mmCIF file of C-alpha atoms and ligand atoms in Angstrom:
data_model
loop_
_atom_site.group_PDB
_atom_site.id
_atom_site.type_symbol
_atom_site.label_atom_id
_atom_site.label_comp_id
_atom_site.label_asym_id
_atom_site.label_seq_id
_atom_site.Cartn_x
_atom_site.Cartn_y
_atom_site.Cartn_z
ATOM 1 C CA UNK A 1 -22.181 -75.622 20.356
ATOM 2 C CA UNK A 2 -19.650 -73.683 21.500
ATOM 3 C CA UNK A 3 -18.533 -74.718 25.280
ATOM 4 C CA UNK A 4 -14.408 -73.740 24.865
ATOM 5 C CA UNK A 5 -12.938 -70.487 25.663
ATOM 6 C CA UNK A 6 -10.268 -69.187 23.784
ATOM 7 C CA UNK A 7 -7.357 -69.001 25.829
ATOM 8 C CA UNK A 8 -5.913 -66.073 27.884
ATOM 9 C CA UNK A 9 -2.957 -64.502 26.696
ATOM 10 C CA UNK A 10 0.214 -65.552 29.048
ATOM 11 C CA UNK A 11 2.801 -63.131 29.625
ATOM 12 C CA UNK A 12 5.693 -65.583 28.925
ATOM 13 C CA UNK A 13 8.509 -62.820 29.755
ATOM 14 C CA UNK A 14 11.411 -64.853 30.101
ATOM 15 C CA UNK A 15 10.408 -66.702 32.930
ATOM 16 C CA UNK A 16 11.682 -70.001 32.176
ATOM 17 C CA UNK A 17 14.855 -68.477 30.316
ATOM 18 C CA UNK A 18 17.998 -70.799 29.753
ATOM 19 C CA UNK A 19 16.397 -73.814 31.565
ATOM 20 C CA UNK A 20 16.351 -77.423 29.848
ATOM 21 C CA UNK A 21 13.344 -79.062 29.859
ATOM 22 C CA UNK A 22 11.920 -82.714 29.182
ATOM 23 C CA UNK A 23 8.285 -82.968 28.354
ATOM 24 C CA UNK A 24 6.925 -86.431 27.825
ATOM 25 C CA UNK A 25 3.964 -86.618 26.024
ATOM 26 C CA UNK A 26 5.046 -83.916 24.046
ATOM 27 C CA UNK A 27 2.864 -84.755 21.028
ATOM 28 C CA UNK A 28 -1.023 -85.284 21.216
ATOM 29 C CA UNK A 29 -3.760 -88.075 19.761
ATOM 30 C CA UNK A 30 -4.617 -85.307 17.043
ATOM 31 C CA UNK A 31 -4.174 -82.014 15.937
ATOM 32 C CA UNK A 32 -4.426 -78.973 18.691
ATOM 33 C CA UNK A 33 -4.126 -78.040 22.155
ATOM 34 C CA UNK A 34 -3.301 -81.916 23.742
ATOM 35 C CA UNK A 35 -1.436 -80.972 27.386
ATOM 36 C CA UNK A 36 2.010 -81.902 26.497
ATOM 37 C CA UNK A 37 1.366 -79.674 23.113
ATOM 38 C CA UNK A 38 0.599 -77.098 25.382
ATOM 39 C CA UNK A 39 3.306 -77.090 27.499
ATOM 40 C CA UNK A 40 5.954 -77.377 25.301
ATOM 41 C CA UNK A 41 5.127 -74.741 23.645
ATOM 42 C CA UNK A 42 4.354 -72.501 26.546
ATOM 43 C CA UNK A 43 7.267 -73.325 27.848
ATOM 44 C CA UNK A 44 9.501 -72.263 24.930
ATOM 45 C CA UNK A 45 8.326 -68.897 24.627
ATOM 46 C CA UNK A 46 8.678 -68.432 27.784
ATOM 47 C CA UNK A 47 12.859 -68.939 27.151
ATOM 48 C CA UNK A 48 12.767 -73.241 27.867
ATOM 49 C CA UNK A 49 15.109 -75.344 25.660
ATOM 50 C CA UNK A 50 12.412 -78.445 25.062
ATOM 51 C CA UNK A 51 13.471 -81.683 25.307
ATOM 52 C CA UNK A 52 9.978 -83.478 23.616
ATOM 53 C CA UNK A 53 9.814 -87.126 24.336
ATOM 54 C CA UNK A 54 6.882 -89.315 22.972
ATOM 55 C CA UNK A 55 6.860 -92.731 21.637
ATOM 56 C CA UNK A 56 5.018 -91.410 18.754
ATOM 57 C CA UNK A 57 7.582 -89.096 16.614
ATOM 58 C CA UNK A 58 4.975 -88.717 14.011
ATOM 59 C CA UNK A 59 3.121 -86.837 17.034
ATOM 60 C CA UNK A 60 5.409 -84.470 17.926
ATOM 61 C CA UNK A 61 5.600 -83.109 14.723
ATOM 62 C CA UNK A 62 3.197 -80.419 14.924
ATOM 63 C CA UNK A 63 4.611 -79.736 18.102
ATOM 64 C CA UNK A 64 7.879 -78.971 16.239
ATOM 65 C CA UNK A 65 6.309 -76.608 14.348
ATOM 66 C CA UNK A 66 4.329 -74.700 16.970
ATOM 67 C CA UNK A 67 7.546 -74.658 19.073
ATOM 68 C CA UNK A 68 9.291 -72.907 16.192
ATOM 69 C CA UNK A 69 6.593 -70.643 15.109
ATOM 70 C CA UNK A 70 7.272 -69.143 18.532
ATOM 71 C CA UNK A 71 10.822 -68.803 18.002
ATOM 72 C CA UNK A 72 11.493 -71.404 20.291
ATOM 73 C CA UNK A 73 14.462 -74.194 20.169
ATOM 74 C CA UNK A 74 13.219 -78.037 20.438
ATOM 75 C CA UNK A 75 14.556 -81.702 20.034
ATOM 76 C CA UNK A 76 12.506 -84.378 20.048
ATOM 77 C CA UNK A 77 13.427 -87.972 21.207
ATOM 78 C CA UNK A 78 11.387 -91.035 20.877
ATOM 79 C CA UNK A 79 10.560 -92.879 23.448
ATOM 80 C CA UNK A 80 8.375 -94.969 25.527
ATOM 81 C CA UNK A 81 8.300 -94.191 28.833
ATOM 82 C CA UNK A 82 6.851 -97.343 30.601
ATOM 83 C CA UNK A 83 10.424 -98.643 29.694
ATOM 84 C CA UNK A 84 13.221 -98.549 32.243
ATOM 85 C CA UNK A 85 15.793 -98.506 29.666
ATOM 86 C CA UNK A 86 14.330 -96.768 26.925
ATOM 87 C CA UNK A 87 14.015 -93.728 29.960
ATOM 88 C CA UNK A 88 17.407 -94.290 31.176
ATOM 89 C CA UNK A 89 19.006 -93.624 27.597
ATOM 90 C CA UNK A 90 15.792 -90.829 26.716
ATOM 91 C CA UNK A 91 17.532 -89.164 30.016
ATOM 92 C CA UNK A 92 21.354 -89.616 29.439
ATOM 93 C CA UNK A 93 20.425 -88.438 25.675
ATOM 94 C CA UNK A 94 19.505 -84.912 27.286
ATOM 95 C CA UNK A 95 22.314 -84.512 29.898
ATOM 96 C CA UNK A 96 24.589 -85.240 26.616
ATOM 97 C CA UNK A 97 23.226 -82.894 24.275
ATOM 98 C CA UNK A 98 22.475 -80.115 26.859
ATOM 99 C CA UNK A 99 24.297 -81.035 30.036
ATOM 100 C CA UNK A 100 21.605 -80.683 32.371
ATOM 101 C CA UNK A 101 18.208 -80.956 33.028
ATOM 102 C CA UNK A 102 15.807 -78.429 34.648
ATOM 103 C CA UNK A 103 12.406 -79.514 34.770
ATOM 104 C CA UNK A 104 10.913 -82.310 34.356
ATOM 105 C CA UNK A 105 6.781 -82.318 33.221
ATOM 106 C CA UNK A 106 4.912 -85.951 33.141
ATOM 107 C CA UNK A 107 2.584 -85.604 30.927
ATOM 108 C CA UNK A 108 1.814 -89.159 29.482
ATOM 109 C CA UNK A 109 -1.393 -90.817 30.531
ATOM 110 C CA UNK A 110 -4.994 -91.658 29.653
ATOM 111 C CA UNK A 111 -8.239 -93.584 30.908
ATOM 112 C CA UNK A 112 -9.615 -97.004 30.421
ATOM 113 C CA UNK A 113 -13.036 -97.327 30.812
ATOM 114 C CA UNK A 114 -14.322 -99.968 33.581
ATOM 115 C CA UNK A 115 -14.403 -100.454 37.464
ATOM 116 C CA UNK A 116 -13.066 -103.034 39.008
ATOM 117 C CA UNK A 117 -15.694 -106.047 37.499
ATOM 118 C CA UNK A 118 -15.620 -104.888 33.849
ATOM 119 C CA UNK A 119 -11.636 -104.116 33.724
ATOM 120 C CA UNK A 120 -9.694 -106.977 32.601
ATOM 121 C CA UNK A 121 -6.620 -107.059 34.686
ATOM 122 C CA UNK A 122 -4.210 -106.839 31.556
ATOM 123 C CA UNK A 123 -5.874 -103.637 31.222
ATOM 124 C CA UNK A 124 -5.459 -102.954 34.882
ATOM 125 C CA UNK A 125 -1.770 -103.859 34.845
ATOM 126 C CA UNK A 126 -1.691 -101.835 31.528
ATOM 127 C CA UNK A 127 -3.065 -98.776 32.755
ATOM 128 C CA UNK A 128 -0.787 -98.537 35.845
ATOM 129 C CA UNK A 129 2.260 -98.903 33.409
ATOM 130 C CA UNK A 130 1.021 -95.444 31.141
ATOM 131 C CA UNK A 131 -0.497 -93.252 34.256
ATOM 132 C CA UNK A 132 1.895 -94.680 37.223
ATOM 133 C CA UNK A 133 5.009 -96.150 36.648
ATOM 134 C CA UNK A 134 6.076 -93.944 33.843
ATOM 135 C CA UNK A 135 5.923 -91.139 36.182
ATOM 136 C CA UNK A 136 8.122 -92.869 39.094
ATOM 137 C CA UNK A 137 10.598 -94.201 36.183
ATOM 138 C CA UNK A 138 11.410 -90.682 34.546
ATOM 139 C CA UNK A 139 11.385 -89.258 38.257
ATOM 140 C CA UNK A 140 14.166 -92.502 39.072
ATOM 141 C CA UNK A 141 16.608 -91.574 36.036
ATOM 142 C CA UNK A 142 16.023 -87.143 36.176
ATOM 143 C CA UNK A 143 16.492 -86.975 40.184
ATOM 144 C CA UNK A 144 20.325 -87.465 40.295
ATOM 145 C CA UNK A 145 20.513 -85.269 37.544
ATOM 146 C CA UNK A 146 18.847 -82.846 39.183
ATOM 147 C CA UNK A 147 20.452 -83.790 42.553
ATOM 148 C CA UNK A 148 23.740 -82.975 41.047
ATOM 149 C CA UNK A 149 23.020 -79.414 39.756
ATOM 150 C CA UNK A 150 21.408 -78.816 43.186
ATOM 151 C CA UNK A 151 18.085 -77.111 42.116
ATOM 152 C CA UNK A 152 14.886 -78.660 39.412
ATOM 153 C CA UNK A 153 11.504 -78.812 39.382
ATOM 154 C CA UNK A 154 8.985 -81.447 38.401
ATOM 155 C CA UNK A 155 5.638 -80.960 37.371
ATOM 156 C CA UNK A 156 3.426 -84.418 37.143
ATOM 157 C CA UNK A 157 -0.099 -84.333 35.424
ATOM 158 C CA UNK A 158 -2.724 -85.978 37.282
ATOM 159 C CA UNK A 159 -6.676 -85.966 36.860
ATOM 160 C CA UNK A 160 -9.305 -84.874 38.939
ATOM 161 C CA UNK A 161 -10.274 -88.175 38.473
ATOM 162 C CA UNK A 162 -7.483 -88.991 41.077
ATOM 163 C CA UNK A 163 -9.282 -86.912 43.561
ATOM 164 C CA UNK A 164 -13.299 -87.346 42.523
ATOM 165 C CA UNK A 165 -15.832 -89.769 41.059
ATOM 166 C CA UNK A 166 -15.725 -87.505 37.314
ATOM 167 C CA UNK A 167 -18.831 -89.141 35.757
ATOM 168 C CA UNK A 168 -17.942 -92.668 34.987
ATOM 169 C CA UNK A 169 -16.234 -96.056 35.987
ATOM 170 C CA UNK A 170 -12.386 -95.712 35.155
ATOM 171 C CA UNK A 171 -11.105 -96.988 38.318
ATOM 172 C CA UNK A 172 -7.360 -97.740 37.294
ATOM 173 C CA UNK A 173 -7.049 -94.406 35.743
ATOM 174 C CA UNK A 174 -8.656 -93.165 39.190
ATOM 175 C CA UNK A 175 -6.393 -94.671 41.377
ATOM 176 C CA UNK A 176 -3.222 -94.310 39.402
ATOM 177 C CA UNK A 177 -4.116 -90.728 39.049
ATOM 178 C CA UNK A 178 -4.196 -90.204 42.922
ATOM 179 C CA UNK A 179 -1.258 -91.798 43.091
ATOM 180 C CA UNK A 180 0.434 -89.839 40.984
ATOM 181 C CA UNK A 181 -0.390 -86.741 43.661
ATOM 182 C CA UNK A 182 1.066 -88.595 46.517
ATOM 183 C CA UNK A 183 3.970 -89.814 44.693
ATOM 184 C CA UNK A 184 4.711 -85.914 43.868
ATOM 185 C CA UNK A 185 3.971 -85.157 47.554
ATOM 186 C CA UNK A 186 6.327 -88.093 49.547
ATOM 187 C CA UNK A 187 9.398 -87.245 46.278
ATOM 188 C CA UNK A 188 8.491 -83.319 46.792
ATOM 189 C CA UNK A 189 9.435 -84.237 50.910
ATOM 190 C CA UNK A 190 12.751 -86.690 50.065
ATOM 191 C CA UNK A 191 13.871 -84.065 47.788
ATOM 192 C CA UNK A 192 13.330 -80.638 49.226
ATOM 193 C CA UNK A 193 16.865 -80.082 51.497
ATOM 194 C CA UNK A 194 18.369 -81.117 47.636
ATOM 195 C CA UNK A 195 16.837 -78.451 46.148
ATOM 196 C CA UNK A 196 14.206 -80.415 44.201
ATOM 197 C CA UNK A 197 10.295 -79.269 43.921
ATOM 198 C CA UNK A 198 7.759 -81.754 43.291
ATOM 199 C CA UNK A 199 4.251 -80.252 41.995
ATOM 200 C CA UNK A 200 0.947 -81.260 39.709
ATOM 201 C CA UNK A 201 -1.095 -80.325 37.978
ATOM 202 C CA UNK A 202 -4.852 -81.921 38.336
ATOM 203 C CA UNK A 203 -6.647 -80.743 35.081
ATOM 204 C CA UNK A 204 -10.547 -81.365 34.688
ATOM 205 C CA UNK A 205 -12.767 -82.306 31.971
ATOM 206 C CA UNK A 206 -10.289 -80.091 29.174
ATOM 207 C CA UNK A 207 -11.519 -80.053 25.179
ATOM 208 C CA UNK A 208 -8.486 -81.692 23.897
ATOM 209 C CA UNK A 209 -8.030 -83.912 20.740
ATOM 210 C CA UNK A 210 -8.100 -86.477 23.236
ATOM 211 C CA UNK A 211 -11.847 -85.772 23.501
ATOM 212 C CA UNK A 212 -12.973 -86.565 19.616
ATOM 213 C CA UNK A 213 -9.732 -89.275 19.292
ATOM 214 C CA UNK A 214 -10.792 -91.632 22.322
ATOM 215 C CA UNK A 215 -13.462 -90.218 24.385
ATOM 216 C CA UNK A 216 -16.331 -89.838 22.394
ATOM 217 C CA UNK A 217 -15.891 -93.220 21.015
ATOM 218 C CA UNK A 218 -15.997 -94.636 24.731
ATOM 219 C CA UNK A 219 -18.524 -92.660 26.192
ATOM 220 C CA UNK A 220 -21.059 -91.517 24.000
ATOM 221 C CA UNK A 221 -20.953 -94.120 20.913
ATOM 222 C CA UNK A 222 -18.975 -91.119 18.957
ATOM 223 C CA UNK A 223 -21.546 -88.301 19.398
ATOM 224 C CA UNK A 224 -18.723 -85.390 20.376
ATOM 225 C CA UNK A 225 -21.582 -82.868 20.865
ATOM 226 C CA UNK A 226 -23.471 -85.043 23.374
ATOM 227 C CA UNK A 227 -20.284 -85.882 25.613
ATOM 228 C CA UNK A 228 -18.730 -82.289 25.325
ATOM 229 C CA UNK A 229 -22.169 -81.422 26.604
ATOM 230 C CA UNK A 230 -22.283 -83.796 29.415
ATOM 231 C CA UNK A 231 -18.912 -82.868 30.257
ATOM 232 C CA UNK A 232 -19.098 -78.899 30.546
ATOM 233 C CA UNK A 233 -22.670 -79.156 32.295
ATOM 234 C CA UNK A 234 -20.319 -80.352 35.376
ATOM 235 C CA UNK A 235 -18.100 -77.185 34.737
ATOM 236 C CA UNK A 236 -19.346 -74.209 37.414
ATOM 237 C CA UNK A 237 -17.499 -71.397 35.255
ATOM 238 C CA UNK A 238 -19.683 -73.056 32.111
ATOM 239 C CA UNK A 239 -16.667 -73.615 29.572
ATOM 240 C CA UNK A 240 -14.517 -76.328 28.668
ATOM 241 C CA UNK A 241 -10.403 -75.615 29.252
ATOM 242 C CA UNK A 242 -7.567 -76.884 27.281
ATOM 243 C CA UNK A 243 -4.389 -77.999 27.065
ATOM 244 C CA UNK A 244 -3.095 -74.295 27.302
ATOM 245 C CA UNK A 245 -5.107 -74.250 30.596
ATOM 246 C CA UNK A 246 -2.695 -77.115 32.410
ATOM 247 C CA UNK A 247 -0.108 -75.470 30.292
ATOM 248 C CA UNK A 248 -0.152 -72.326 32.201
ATOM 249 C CA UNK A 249 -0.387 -74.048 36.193
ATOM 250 C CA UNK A 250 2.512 -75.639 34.690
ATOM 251 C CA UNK A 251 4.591 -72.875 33.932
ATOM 252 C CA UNK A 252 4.212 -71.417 37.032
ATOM 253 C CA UNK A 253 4.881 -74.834 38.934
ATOM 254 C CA UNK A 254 8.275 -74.834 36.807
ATOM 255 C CA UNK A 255 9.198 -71.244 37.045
ATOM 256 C CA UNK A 256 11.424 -69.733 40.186
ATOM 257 C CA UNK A 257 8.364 -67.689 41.005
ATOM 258 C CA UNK A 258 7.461 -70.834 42.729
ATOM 259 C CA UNK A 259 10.649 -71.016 44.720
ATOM 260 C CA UNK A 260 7.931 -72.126 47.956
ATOM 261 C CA UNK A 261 5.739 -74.495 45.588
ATOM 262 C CA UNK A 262 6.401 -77.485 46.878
ATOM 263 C CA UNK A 263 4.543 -81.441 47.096
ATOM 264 C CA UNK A 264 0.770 -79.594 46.329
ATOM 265 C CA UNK A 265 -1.364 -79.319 43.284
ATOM 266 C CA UNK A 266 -3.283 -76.634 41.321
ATOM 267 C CA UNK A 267 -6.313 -78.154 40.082
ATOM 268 C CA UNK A 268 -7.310 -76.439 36.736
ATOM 269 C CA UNK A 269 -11.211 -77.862 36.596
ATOM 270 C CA UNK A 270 -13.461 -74.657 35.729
ATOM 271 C CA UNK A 271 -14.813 -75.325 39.766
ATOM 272 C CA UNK A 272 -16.084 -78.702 38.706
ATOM 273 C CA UNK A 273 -14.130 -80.188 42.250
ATOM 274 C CA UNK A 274 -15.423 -77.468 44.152
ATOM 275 C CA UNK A 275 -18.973 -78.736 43.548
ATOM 276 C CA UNK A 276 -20.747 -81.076 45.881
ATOM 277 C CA UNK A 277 -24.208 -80.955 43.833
HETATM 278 N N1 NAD B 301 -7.407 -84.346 27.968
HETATM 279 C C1 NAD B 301 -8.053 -84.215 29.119
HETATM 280 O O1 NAD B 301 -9.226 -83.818 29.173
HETATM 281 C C2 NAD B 301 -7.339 -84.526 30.411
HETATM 282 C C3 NAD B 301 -7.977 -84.262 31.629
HETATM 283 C C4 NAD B 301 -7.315 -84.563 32.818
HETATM 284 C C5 NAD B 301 -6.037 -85.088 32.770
HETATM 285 N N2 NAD B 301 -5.441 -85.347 31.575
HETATM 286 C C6 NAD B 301 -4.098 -85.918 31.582
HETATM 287 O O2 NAD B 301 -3.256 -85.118 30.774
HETATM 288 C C7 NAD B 301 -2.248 -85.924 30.193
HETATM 289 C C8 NAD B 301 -2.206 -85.720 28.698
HETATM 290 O O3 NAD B 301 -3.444 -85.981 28.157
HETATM 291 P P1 NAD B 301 -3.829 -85.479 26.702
HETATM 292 O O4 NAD B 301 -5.226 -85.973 26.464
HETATM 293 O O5 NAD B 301 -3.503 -84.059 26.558
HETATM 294 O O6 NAD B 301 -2.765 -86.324 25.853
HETATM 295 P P2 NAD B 301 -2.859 -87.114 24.479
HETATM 296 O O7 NAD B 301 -3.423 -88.475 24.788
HETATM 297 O O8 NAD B 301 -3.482 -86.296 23.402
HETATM 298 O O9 NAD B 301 -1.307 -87.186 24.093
HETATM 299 C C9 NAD B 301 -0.391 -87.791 24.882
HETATM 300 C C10 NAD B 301 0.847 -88.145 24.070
HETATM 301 O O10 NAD B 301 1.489 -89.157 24.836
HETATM 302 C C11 NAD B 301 2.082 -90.064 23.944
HETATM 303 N N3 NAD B 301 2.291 -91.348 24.631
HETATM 304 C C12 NAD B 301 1.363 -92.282 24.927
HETATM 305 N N4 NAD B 301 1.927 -93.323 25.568
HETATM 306 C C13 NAD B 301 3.252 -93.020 25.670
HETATM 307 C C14 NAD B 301 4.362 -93.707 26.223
HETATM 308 N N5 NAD B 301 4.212 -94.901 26.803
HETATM 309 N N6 NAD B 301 5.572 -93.121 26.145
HETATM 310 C C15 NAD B 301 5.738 -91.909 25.557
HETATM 311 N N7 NAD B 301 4.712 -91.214 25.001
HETATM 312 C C16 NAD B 301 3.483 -91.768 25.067
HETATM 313 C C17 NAD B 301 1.113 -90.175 22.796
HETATM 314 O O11 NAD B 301 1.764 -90.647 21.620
HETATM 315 C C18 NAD B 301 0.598 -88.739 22.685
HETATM 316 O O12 NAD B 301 1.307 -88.000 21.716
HETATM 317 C C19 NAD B 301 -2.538 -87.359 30.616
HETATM 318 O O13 NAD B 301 -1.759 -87.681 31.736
HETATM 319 C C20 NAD B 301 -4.005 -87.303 30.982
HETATM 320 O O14 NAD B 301 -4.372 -88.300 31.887
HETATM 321 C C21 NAD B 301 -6.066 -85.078 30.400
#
């Protein structure tokens, strides 16, 4: 079954050329188009210096590569951003080697299955750690960087899970994923007179590696066929998007053509949100 588009060619052009960028989440559960993948590479050939972060260096390896392929310059720093500290130094580690940092992209996050009865509140607590408070803790240690150069842009990764019921209980992930979106919002507002922008991204039901990794597994007793099928019968414009999809809202989010982007989202879905049948 084919229900994935291959994905559009970007005109890259410069656009982000001579800007420093940290992507968390930079690697991806398996091989392929995961969003952070996506973005970093994107990003480099469109001129970014990529600052990958992910607490799995094993997992940013291919993202090395990719980045390189493109003729693209990367460094990759481990680290796990639910961590105050471990952020803090991930953050100071950038400023030293590049003396500044440009844009920011939150990428790292994920779903546990379960509403409110079936999730375990270690998994609760758990799951507002990956999709919440990794995204306020990298925006506590980048903004007086960016405060002191007097311009940056963030770009955090939410769900449209965060905005609609997507097909199944994952209430944490639901709720930390809206918050997410207002926490870009109220920091986009704070931030603006500094010269900040504060944007995301609210991707749909993508084909990622995420998809035959964890997914499946959870949703369809490992039968990828059956859940891809499930997923891209909710998808209007009938194929599934991937990481090169949030990849590209991103770039423009991050990019000076957005000079008047600020505290909103572009929801990259296929017109799954736009659907009330
Ligand atoms: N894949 C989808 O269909 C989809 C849809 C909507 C939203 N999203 C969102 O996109 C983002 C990325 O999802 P994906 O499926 O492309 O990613 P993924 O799960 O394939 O990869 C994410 C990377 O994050 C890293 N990571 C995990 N925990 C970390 C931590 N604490 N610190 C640092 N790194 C950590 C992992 O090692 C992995 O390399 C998430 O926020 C997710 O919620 C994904």
């Amino acid at each position: 079954m084919s229900t994935t588009q291959t994905s559009a060619t970007t005109n890259t052009n410069g656009r982000l050329q001579g800007k420093v960028a940290i992507v968390t989440g930079a690697g991806c559960v398996g091989p392929g188009w995961g969003n952070g993948r996506a973005v970093a590479v994107l990003f480099a050939q469109a001129g970014a210096t990529i600052f990958a972060v992910d607490k799995n260096a094993d997992a940013m390896e291919e993202t090395i590569r990719r980045v390189r392929e493109v003729g693209g310059a990367i460094s990759a720093h481990t680290c796990d951003v639910t961590d105050s500290a471990s952020v803090a130094e991930m953050v100071a580690a950038c400023e030293a080697q590049y003396g500044r940092v440009d844009i920011l992209v939150n990428n790292v996050g994920g779903s546990a299955a379960g509403g409110p009865v079936a999730l375990a509140e270690d998994k609760w607590d758990a799951q507002v750690d990956f999709n919440l408070k990794s995204v306020y803790l990298t925006c506590k240690h980048v903004l007086p960087v960016m405060e002191k150069q007097g311009k940056g842009a963030i770009v955090n990764t939410a769900s449209t899970s965060g905005i609609r019921w997507t097909g199944s209980a994952q209430v944490a992930y639901a709720a930390c994923k809206a918050g997410v979106i207002q926490l870009s919002r109220v920091v986009a507002v704070e931030y603006a007179k500094k010269g900040i922008r504060v944007n995301t991204v609210v991707p749909g039901q993508l084909h990622t590696p995420m998809v035959e990794v964890r997914l499946a597994g959870q949703r369809s007793g490992g039968d990828v066929d059956k859940l891809l099928e499930s997923r891209v019968a909710r998808i209007p414009l009938g194929f599934m998007g991937d990481g090169r999809d949030t990849a590209n809202a991103a770039l423009f989010l991050a990019s000076d053509e957005a000079q008047f982007v600020t505290g909103t989202e572009i929801i990259v879905d296929g017109g799954m949100t736009a659907r009330c049948d």
